Short mmCIF file of C-alpha atoms in Angstrom, two decimals:
data_model
loop_
_atom_site.label_atom_id
_atom_site.label_comp_id
_atom_site.label_asym_id
_atom_site.label_seq_id
_atom_site.Cartn_x
_atom_site.Cartn_y
_atom_site.Cartn_z
CA UNK A 6 -63.20 15.44 75.18
CA UNK A 7 -60.93 15.70 71.75
CA UNK A 8 -61.33 19.15 69.70
CA UNK A 9 -60.50 17.98 66.79
CA UNK A 10 -62.91 19.48 64.05
CA UNK A 11 -63.27 15.24 61.60
CA UNK A 12 -66.12 12.83 61.82
CA UNK A 13 -63.97 9.93 61.47
CA UNK A 14 -60.66 8.76 62.18
CA UNK A 15 -56.75 10.62 61.79
CA UNK A 16 -53.63 9.36 61.34
CA UNK A 17 -52.76 11.20 64.42
CA UNK A 18 -55.07 9.34 66.53
CA UNK A 19 -55.11 5.76 64.93
CA UNK A 20 -52.03 6.52 65.82
CA UNK A 21 -52.61 7.26 69.43
CA UNK A 22 -55.29 5.04 69.90
CA UNK A 23 -52.05 2.04 68.59
CA UNK A 24 -50.35 3.38 71.54
CA UNK A 25 -52.53 3.12 73.91
CA UNK A 26 -53.80 -0.62 72.61
CA UNK A 27 -49.47 -1.13 72.27
CA UNK A 28 -48.89 0.55 76.65
CA UNK A 29 -51.76 -2.07 77.53
CA UNK A 30 -50.82 -4.96 76.60
CA UNK A 31 -47.15 -4.57 77.51
CA UNK A 32 -48.61 -3.35 81.02
CA UNK A 33 -50.32 -6.04 80.61
CA UNK A 34 -47.28 -8.05 80.35
CA UNK A 35 -44.97 -6.40 82.79
CA UNK A 36 -47.85 -6.15 85.75
CA UNK A 37 -48.40 -10.50 85.81
CA UNK A 38 -44.43 -12.10 84.33
CA UNK A 39 -41.74 -8.75 84.56
CA UNK A 40 -38.51 -8.70 86.34
CA UNK A 41 -38.63 -7.07 89.85
CA UNK A 42 -37.01 -4.48 88.34
CA UNK A 43 -38.95 -3.60 85.37
CA UNK A 44 -42.16 -4.14 87.37
CA UNK A 45 -40.13 -1.86 90.40
CA UNK A 46 -39.38 1.36 86.34
CA UNK A 47 -44.02 0.44 86.35
CA UNK A 48 -43.81 1.82 89.67
CA UNK A 49 -41.75 4.75 88.39
CA UNK A 50 -43.32 5.73 85.71
CA UNK A 51 -46.65 5.60 87.07
CA UNK A 52 -45.65 7.60 90.14
CA UNK A 53 -44.24 10.24 88.09
CA UNK A 54 -47.53 10.25 85.86
CA UNK A 55 -49.09 11.20 89.57
CA UNK A 56 -46.97 14.66 90.30
CA UNK A 57 -47.21 16.07 86.85
CA UNK A 58 -51.46 15.36 86.93
CA UNK A 59 -51.16 17.03 91.14
CA UNK A 60 -48.71 19.98 89.18
CA UNK A 61 -51.15 20.32 86.15
CA UNK A 62 -54.30 19.39 88.03
CA UNK A 63 -55.85 22.99 90.22
CA UNK A 64 -54.23 25.15 87.98
CA UNK A 65 -55.70 24.16 84.66
CA UNK A 66 -59.92 24.49 86.61
CA UNK A 67 -59.13 27.51 88.69
CA UNK A 68 -58.38 28.78 85.11
CA UNK A 69 -60.41 28.07 83.16
CA UNK A 70 -63.22 28.88 85.22
CA UNK A 71 -62.08 32.22 86.09
CA UNK A 72 -61.89 32.83 82.96
CA UNK A 73 -65.18 31.36 81.49
CA UNK A 74 -67.40 33.63 84.26
CA UNK A 75 -65.20 36.60 83.64
CA UNK A 76 -66.05 36.88 79.86
CA UNK A 77 -69.72 36.80 80.91
CA UNK A 78 -70.66 40.22 80.69
CA UNK A 79 -69.29 41.48 77.16
CA UNK A 80 -72.01 40.94 76.24
CA UNK A 81 -74.61 43.24 78.10
CA UNK A 82 -77.61 43.55 75.49
CA UNK A 83 -78.11 39.48 75.77
CA UNK A 84 -78.12 39.95 79.90
CA UNK A 85 -81.64 38.10 79.83
CA UNK A 86 -80.62 35.07 77.89
CA UNK A 87 -77.42 35.18 79.61
CA UNK A 88 -79.10 34.49 82.87
CA UNK A 89 -81.26 32.23 81.44
CA UNK A 90 -78.33 30.35 80.04
CA UNK A 91 -75.79 30.24 82.57
CA UNK A 92 -79.90 28.62 84.97
CA UNK A 93 -80.62 26.17 82.93
CA UNK A 94 -76.28 24.89 82.83
CA UNK A 95 -76.41 24.78 86.35
CA UNK A 96 -79.50 22.97 86.96
CA UNK A 97 -79.23 20.49 84.00
CA UNK A 98 -75.60 19.65 85.15
CA UNK A 99 -76.34 19.55 88.49
CA UNK A 100 -79.12 17.32 88.12
CA UNK A 101 -76.41 15.07 85.89
CA UNK A 102 -74.06 14.42 89.06
CA UNK A 103 -76.48 14.25 91.42
CA UNK A 104 -78.45 11.56 89.85
CA UNK A 105 -74.80 10.20 89.86
CA UNK A 106 -74.82 10.10 93.12
CA UNK A 107 -78.06 8.06 93.04
CA UNK A 108 -77.32 5.52 90.92
CA UNK A 109 -73.40 4.77 92.46
CA UNK A 110 -75.80 4.75 96.01
CA UNK A 111 -77.45 2.18 94.20
CA UNK A 112 -75.50 0.11 92.37
CA UNK A 113 -72.47 -0.07 94.98
CA UNK A 114 -70.16 -1.05 92.64
CA UNK A 115 -67.25 -3.37 94.84
CA UNK A 116 -63.74 -2.16 95.27
CA UNK A 117 -60.97 -3.45 92.66
CA UNK A 118 -58.76 -4.36 96.23
CA UNK A 119 -60.81 -6.25 98.74
CA UNK A 120 -59.23 -4.36 102.22
CA UNK A 121 -58.13 -1.41 100.45
CA UNK A 122 -56.22 1.28 103.06
CA UNK A 123 -56.75 4.88 102.94
CA UNK A 124 -52.85 6.11 101.30
CA UNK A 125 -51.15 8.89 103.44
CA UNK A 126 -52.55 12.00 102.94
CA UNK A 127 -55.67 11.49 102.44
CA UNK A 128 -58.15 12.47 106.10
CA UNK A 129 -61.77 11.11 106.41
CA UNK A 130 -64.21 14.63 107.14
CA UNK A 131 -67.90 14.71 108.74
CA UNK A 132 -70.03 16.80 106.74
CA UNK A 133 -69.46 20.03 108.62
CA UNK A 134 -65.70 19.66 108.36
CA UNK A 135 -66.19 19.66 105.21
CA UNK A 136 -68.37 22.66 104.58
CA UNK A 137 -65.94 24.01 106.77
CA UNK A 138 -62.89 23.45 104.91
CA UNK A 139 -64.18 25.04 101.63
CA UNK A 140 -64.37 28.11 103.51
CA UNK A 141 -61.07 29.26 102.36
CA UNK A 142 -58.80 31.94 105.05
CA UNK A 143 -56.74 32.85 102.72
CA UNK A 144 -56.01 32.66 98.58
CA UNK A 145 -52.91 30.33 98.63
CA UNK A 146 -53.33 28.14 101.61
CA UNK A 147 -56.14 25.44 99.52
CA UNK A 148 -53.71 25.86 96.27
CA UNK A 149 -50.78 24.46 98.53
CA UNK A 150 -52.76 21.96 100.29
CA UNK A 151 -54.41 20.29 97.63
CA UNK A 152 -58.24 21.91 98.26
CA UNK A 153 -60.34 21.45 95.71
CA UNK A 154 -63.16 22.24 96.48
CA UNK A 155 -62.20 25.68 98.07
CA UNK A 156 -60.12 26.48 95.34
CA UNK A 157 -62.86 25.94 92.93
CA UNK A 158 -65.16 28.09 95.35
CA UNK A 159 -62.29 31.40 95.10
CA UNK A 160 -62.00 30.38 90.79
CA UNK A 161 -65.76 30.40 90.73
CA UNK A 162 -66.43 34.32 93.04
CA UNK A 163 -62.96 35.17 91.66
CA UNK A 164 -64.32 35.15 87.72
CA UNK A 165 -68.25 36.28 88.80
CA UNK A 166 -66.31 39.55 90.20
CA UNK A 167 -64.76 40.04 87.44
CA UNK A 168 -67.72 39.46 85.19
CA UNK A 169 -69.49 42.18 87.37
CA UNK A 170 -66.14 44.82 86.08
CA UNK A 171 -67.36 47.22 83.15
CA UNK A 172 -66.65 45.94 79.56
CA UNK A 173 -65.07 49.04 78.51
CA UNK A 174 -62.57 48.96 81.86
CA UNK A 175 -58.74 48.42 81.64
CA UNK A 176 -57.83 46.92 84.37
CA UNK A 177 -60.30 43.52 83.60
CA UNK A 178 -58.97 43.42 79.74
CA UNK A 179 -55.66 42.96 81.35
CA UNK A 180 -56.97 40.60 83.73
CA UNK A 181 -59.14 38.63 80.85
CA UNK A 182 -55.57 38.26 78.84
CA UNK A 183 -53.66 37.62 81.10
CA UNK A 184 -56.38 34.64 82.63
CA UNK A 185 -56.65 33.55 78.56
CA UNK A 186 -53.06 33.42 78.66
CA UNK A 187 -52.28 31.31 80.84
CA UNK A 188 -54.85 29.36 79.99
CA UNK A 189 -54.06 28.72 76.58
CA UNK A 190 -50.32 28.00 78.51
CA UNK A 191 -51.91 25.53 80.56
CA UNK A 192 -54.19 23.98 78.10
CA UNK A 193 -49.92 23.57 75.63
CA UNK A 194 -48.77 22.00 79.27
CA UNK A 195 -51.84 19.51 79.07
CA UNK A 196 -51.36 18.85 75.52
CA UNK A 197 -47.94 17.49 75.68
CA UNK A 198 -48.46 15.75 79.37
CA UNK A 199 -51.25 13.40 76.39
CA UNK A 200 -48.37 13.08 73.92
CA UNK A 201 -46.39 10.85 76.61
CA UNK A 202 -49.72 9.54 77.95
CA UNK A 203 -49.33 5.46 76.56
CA UNK A 204 -46.01 5.86 78.60
CA UNK A 205 -47.67 6.31 81.86
CA UNK A 206 -51.17 4.06 81.09
CA UNK A 207 -48.08 1.83 80.34
CA UNK A 208 -47.20 2.34 84.65
CA UNK A 209 -51.07 2.30 85.39
CA UNK A 210 -51.53 -0.72 84.05
CA UNK A 211 -48.33 -2.80 84.83
CA UNK A 212 -48.79 -1.38 89.09
CA UNK A 213 -53.04 -2.50 89.15
CA UNK A 214 -51.54 -6.07 87.00
CA UNK A 215 -49.40 -6.73 89.54
CA UNK A 216 -51.26 -6.33 92.58
CA UNK A 217 -54.08 -8.50 90.39
CA UNK A 218 -51.51 -11.55 90.44
CA UNK A 219 -50.62 -10.72 93.77
CA UNK A 220 -54.67 -11.40 94.15
CA UNK A 221 -56.87 -8.47 94.63
CA UNK A 222 -60.38 -8.12 93.22
CA UNK A 223 -61.66 -6.79 90.18
CA UNK A 224 -65.25 -7.64 89.71
CA UNK A 225 -66.57 -4.13 90.76
CA UNK A 226 -65.52 -3.08 87.70
CA UNK A 227 -68.59 -4.05 85.98
CA UNK A 228 -70.87 -2.52 88.28
CA UNK A 229 -69.14 1.10 88.30
CA UNK A 230 -68.79 0.92 84.47
CA UNK A 231 -72.90 0.16 84.98
CA UNK A 232 -73.56 3.27 86.72
CA UNK A 233 -71.58 5.62 84.16
CA UNK A 234 -73.94 4.33 81.75
CA UNK A 235 -76.61 4.38 83.69
CA UNK A 236 -75.98 7.76 85.05
CA UNK A 237 -75.71 9.35 81.23
CA UNK A 238 -78.80 6.91 79.35
CA UNK A 239 -81.27 8.28 82.35
CA UNK A 240 -80.06 12.38 82.05
CA UNK A 241 -80.41 11.94 78.27
CA UNK A 242 -84.22 9.37 78.01
CA UNK A 243 -86.00 10.87 81.65
CA UNK A 244 -84.26 13.94 82.59
CA UNK A 245 -83.78 16.38 79.58
CA UNK A 246 -87.00 15.34 78.04
CA UNK A 247 -88.29 16.37 81.42
CA UNK A 248 -87.67 18.70 81.33
CA UNK A 249 -87.84 19.88 77.96
CA UNK A 250 -91.64 19.16 78.48
CA UNK A 251 -92.47 21.41 81.71
CA UNK A 252 -90.95 24.31 79.77
CA UNK A 253 -93.99 23.35 76.83
CA UNK A 254 -91.35 21.84 74.04
CA UNK A 255 -91.97 18.47 72.13
CA UNK A 256 -88.48 16.31 73.13
CA UNK A 257 -89.14 14.32 70.28
CA UNK A 258 -90.10 17.09 68.19
CA UNK A 259 -86.49 18.61 69.42
CA UNK A 260 -84.28 14.88 68.89
CA UNK A 261 -85.35 14.83 65.59
CA UNK A 262 -84.35 19.24 64.94
CA UNK A 263 -80.79 17.94 66.50
CA UNK A 264 -80.94 15.17 64.93
CA UNK A 265 -77.10 15.35 62.41
CA UNK A 266 -75.78 17.48 65.53
CA UNK A 267 -75.76 14.25 68.23
CA UNK A 268 -75.07 12.07 64.94
CA UNK A 269 -71.62 13.96 64.24
CA UNK A 270 -71.13 14.25 68.67
CA UNK A 271 -71.51 10.62 68.50
CA UNK A 272 -68.97 10.08 66.31
CA UNK A 273 -66.73 12.68 66.59
CA UNK A 274 -66.25 12.95 70.43
CA UNK A 275 -65.48 16.42 70.21
CA UNK A 276 -69.06 19.41 71.51
CA UNK A 277 -66.56 21.33 69.83
CA UNK A 278 -66.09 20.05 66.52
CA UNK A 279 -69.77 19.41 66.80
CA UNK A 280 -70.76 22.93 67.26
CA UNK A 281 -71.03 24.71 63.88
CA UNK A 282 -73.47 21.84 62.29
CA UNK A 283 -75.74 22.08 65.90
CA UNK A 284 -76.09 26.17 65.70
CA UNK A 285 -77.42 24.55 61.56
CA UNK A 286 -79.65 22.69 63.40
CA UNK A 287 -81.38 24.60 65.53
CA UNK A 288 -81.61 27.43 63.36
CA UNK A 289 -82.94 26.02 61.06
CA UNK A 290 -84.66 23.06 62.05
CA UNK A 291 -85.87 24.04 65.88
CA UNK A 292 -86.28 27.48 64.19
CA UNK A 293 -84.08 28.42 67.22
CA UNK A 294 -83.83 32.47 66.83
CA UNK A 295 -80.03 33.40 65.62
CA UNK A 296 -79.35 36.04 68.29
CA UNK A 297 -80.26 33.07 70.56
CA UNK A 298 -78.19 30.18 69.40
CA UNK A 299 -74.88 32.07 68.50
CA UNK A 300 -75.04 33.38 72.21
CA UNK A 301 -76.57 30.11 73.58
CA UNK A 302 -74.58 27.33 71.95
CA UNK A 303 -70.96 28.69 71.69
CA UNK A 304 -71.29 29.47 75.68
CA UNK A 305 -72.87 25.54 76.13
CA UNK A 306 -70.10 24.23 74.47
CA UNK A 307 -67.77 25.21 77.15
CA UNK A 308 -70.08 25.04 80.54
CA UNK A 309 -71.78 23.21 80.31
CA UNK A 310 -70.65 19.54 80.10
CA UNK A 311 -73.40 16.84 82.20
CA UNK A 312 -72.18 13.48 80.23
CA UNK A 313 -68.69 14.82 82.40
CA UNK A 314 -69.87 16.03 85.41
CA UNK A 315 -72.07 12.24 85.63
CA UNK A 316 -68.07 11.10 85.18
CA UNK A 317 -66.45 13.06 87.49
CA UNK A 318 -68.72 12.18 90.08
CA UNK A 319 -68.64 8.77 89.97
CA UNK A 320 -65.32 7.91 88.79
CA UNK A 321 -63.87 10.33 91.42
CA UNK A 322 -66.28 8.43 95.03
CA UNK A 323 -65.54 4.98 93.08
CA UNK A 324 -61.73 5.49 93.60
CA UNK A 325 -62.24 7.14 96.29
CA UNK A 326 -63.65 4.41 98.13
CA UNK A 327 -61.06 1.62 96.80
CA UNK A 328 -58.26 3.93 98.81
CA UNK A 329 -60.47 2.87 101.82
CA UNK A 330 -62.39 6.35 102.58
CA UNK A 331 -65.06 5.81 103.85
CA UNK A 332 -67.77 7.77 101.66
CA UNK A 333 -70.31 9.61 103.54
CA UNK A 334 -73.48 11.80 103.00
CA UNK A 335 -71.44 14.44 102.95
CA UNK A 336 -68.77 13.88 100.77
CA UNK A 337 -70.73 12.90 97.97
CA UNK A 338 -72.73 16.56 98.53
CA UNK A 339 -69.20 17.11 98.38
CA UNK A 340 -68.66 16.46 95.29
CA UNK A 341 -71.44 17.27 92.85
CA UNK A 342 -70.85 20.73 93.64
CA UNK A 343 -67.20 19.58 93.23
CA UNK A 344 -67.66 18.20 89.57
CA UNK A 345 -70.58 20.85 89.36
CA UNK A 346 -67.80 23.49 89.04
CA UNK A 347 -64.86 20.97 87.48
CA UNK A 348 -66.93 20.23 84.62
CA UNK A 349 -67.44 23.85 83.93
CA UNK A 350 -63.95 24.06 83.88
CA UNK A 351 -63.62 21.15 81.91
CA UNK A 352 -63.92 23.76 78.45
CA UNK A 353 -60.65 22.51 75.89
CA UNK A 354 -58.93 20.50 77.62
CA UNK A 355 -58.45 17.09 75.16
CA UNK A 356 -59.72 13.93 76.84
CA UNK A 357 -61.28 16.61 79.22
CA UNK A 358 -63.11 14.49 81.73
CA UNK A 359 -61.01 11.19 82.16
CA UNK A 360 -58.08 13.79 82.58
CA UNK A 361 -59.90 16.00 85.24
CA UNK A 362 -60.82 12.79 87.06
CA UNK A 363 -56.84 11.30 87.19
CA UNK A 364 -56.14 14.82 87.98
CA UNK A 365 -58.42 15.72 90.90
CA UNK A 366 -57.56 12.28 92.67
CA UNK A 367 -53.45 13.04 92.25
CA UNK A 368 -54.15 16.04 93.66
CA UNK A 369 -55.87 14.70 97.22
CA UNK A 370 -52.96 11.29 96.85
CA UNK A 371 -55.47 9.09 95.57
CA UNK A 372 -54.06 6.66 93.74
CA UNK A 373 -54.93 6.70 90.28
CA UNK A 374 -53.90 3.16 89.33
CA UNK A 375 -57.40 2.34 87.45
CA UNK A 376 -57.82 5.53 85.12
CA UNK A 377 -55.44 2.76 83.66
CA UNK A 378 -58.07 0.45 83.76
CA UNK A 379 -60.51 2.29 82.87
CA UNK A 380 -58.92 4.25 79.50
CA UNK A 381 -59.42 1.25 77.00
CA UNK A 382 -63.78 1.77 78.08
CA UNK A 383 -63.82 5.64 77.42
CA UNK A 384 -63.47 5.98 74.17
CA UNK A 385 -67.17 4.50 74.19
CA UNK A 386 -68.06 6.24 77.24
CA UNK A 387 -66.66 9.58 75.85
CA UNK A 388 -69.13 9.00 72.47
CA UNK A 389 -72.20 8.98 74.04
CA UNK A 390 -71.30 11.98 77.29
CA UNK A 391 -70.57 13.98 73.99
CA UNK A 392 -74.42 12.97 72.68
CA UNK A 393 -75.52 14.01 75.90
CA UNK A 394 -73.06 17.32 76.16
CA UNK A 395 -74.53 17.77 73.08
CA UNK A 396 -78.69 16.93 73.44
CA UNK A 397 -78.25 19.40 77.00
CA UNK A 398 -76.25 22.19 74.82
CA UNK A 399 -80.44 21.86 72.59
CA UNK A 400 -81.86 21.67 75.36
CA UNK A 401 -80.53 24.57 76.90
CA UNK A 402 -81.27 26.82 73.43
CA UNK A 403 -84.93 25.33 72.76
CA UNK A 404 -85.36 26.19 76.46
CA UNK A 405 -83.67 29.75 77.18
CA UNK A 406 -85.00 30.48 73.46
CA UNK A 407 -89.46 29.25 74.19
CA UNK A 408 -88.16 31.51 77.36
CA UNK A 409 -87.04 34.63 75.48
CA UNK A 410 -88.81 34.77 72.77
CA UNK A 411 -92.48 33.53 75.04
CA UNK A 412 -93.22 30.70 72.26
CA UNK A 413 -96.12 29.47 72.88
CA UNK A 414 -96.71 25.36 74.10
CA UNK A 415 -96.19 23.28 70.79
#
């Protein structure tokens, strides 16, 4: 998700959109009519960006989770509010990922390639092996081997342990400052990669178009997009309203009160930019108490990413399937957890879900050329995902306020 604060398209956004279009057009042309030398150049560019994604993937997610969870206990007076917030945030995010997994099996999107072979370095595991691999026997090995699940669990453990240190502890302050600084540094590196991303998109599209030109099938992309969008809309229109009803809240009233924030979220594609309007709508229209709104909503804007969790799960599993892996129940179960934790670690990353999905895939040596094809449609997906994220934030704030203040059912 973008972190800009405007509701329209800035000059830079228009310029980047133009660069993306140019990169895609040039990639298509190179893949279809380019010479062997230019096609090899496109492959080289794609491989360079895969290496860059691998370089940044694991550190940025691990550091984001540690920094986010480590700051959790700084407001001891709001401990009850925080516990309710974390409960509802994790519940809605896990439900979003689980729903996406169920819909993936229901839609069963076909592969883009008809005879994909698992690339070297990817090993298929049984359910028990996935569970065992998540338990690291040292701190460094998961980072070196790219074991995403183990790294995320290590980060969650460190973050929770850090959050339980006394707030006045000098050691805690030092560690938090270190991770805050490291997070800012990693985000700066990401911004540099994103700046040159049109070049990478050219490489990915060129690589994919040359494969399509050789006779591969791309029909499954339609059902892939249908899966992602259906997961977002079902979560938005059915799951979250049901949760509100179970807490004795009127979802129509909540939606009407939060309409200004939801509208801004859709057009701005930024939860962070929408936050002031979200807080104002929650306090003035929904009558959420200020102590709840001003504590819950900033946290939710950082870690409550329902749309991101669904996108990561569907995208990663789909590209793994295209790489030739057998998608088992154990695989999906593991990725429900991974996508939930990765969504929590998505705070502040430009192009949020898209970048995280590509990074996670690259860290596992899964080919990410299809991400270049997904990118042109991601702007629409991002608008819907951002609206879902802000709607989920609003629902969490309403439910926490109801629980804390023991409001009577509407």
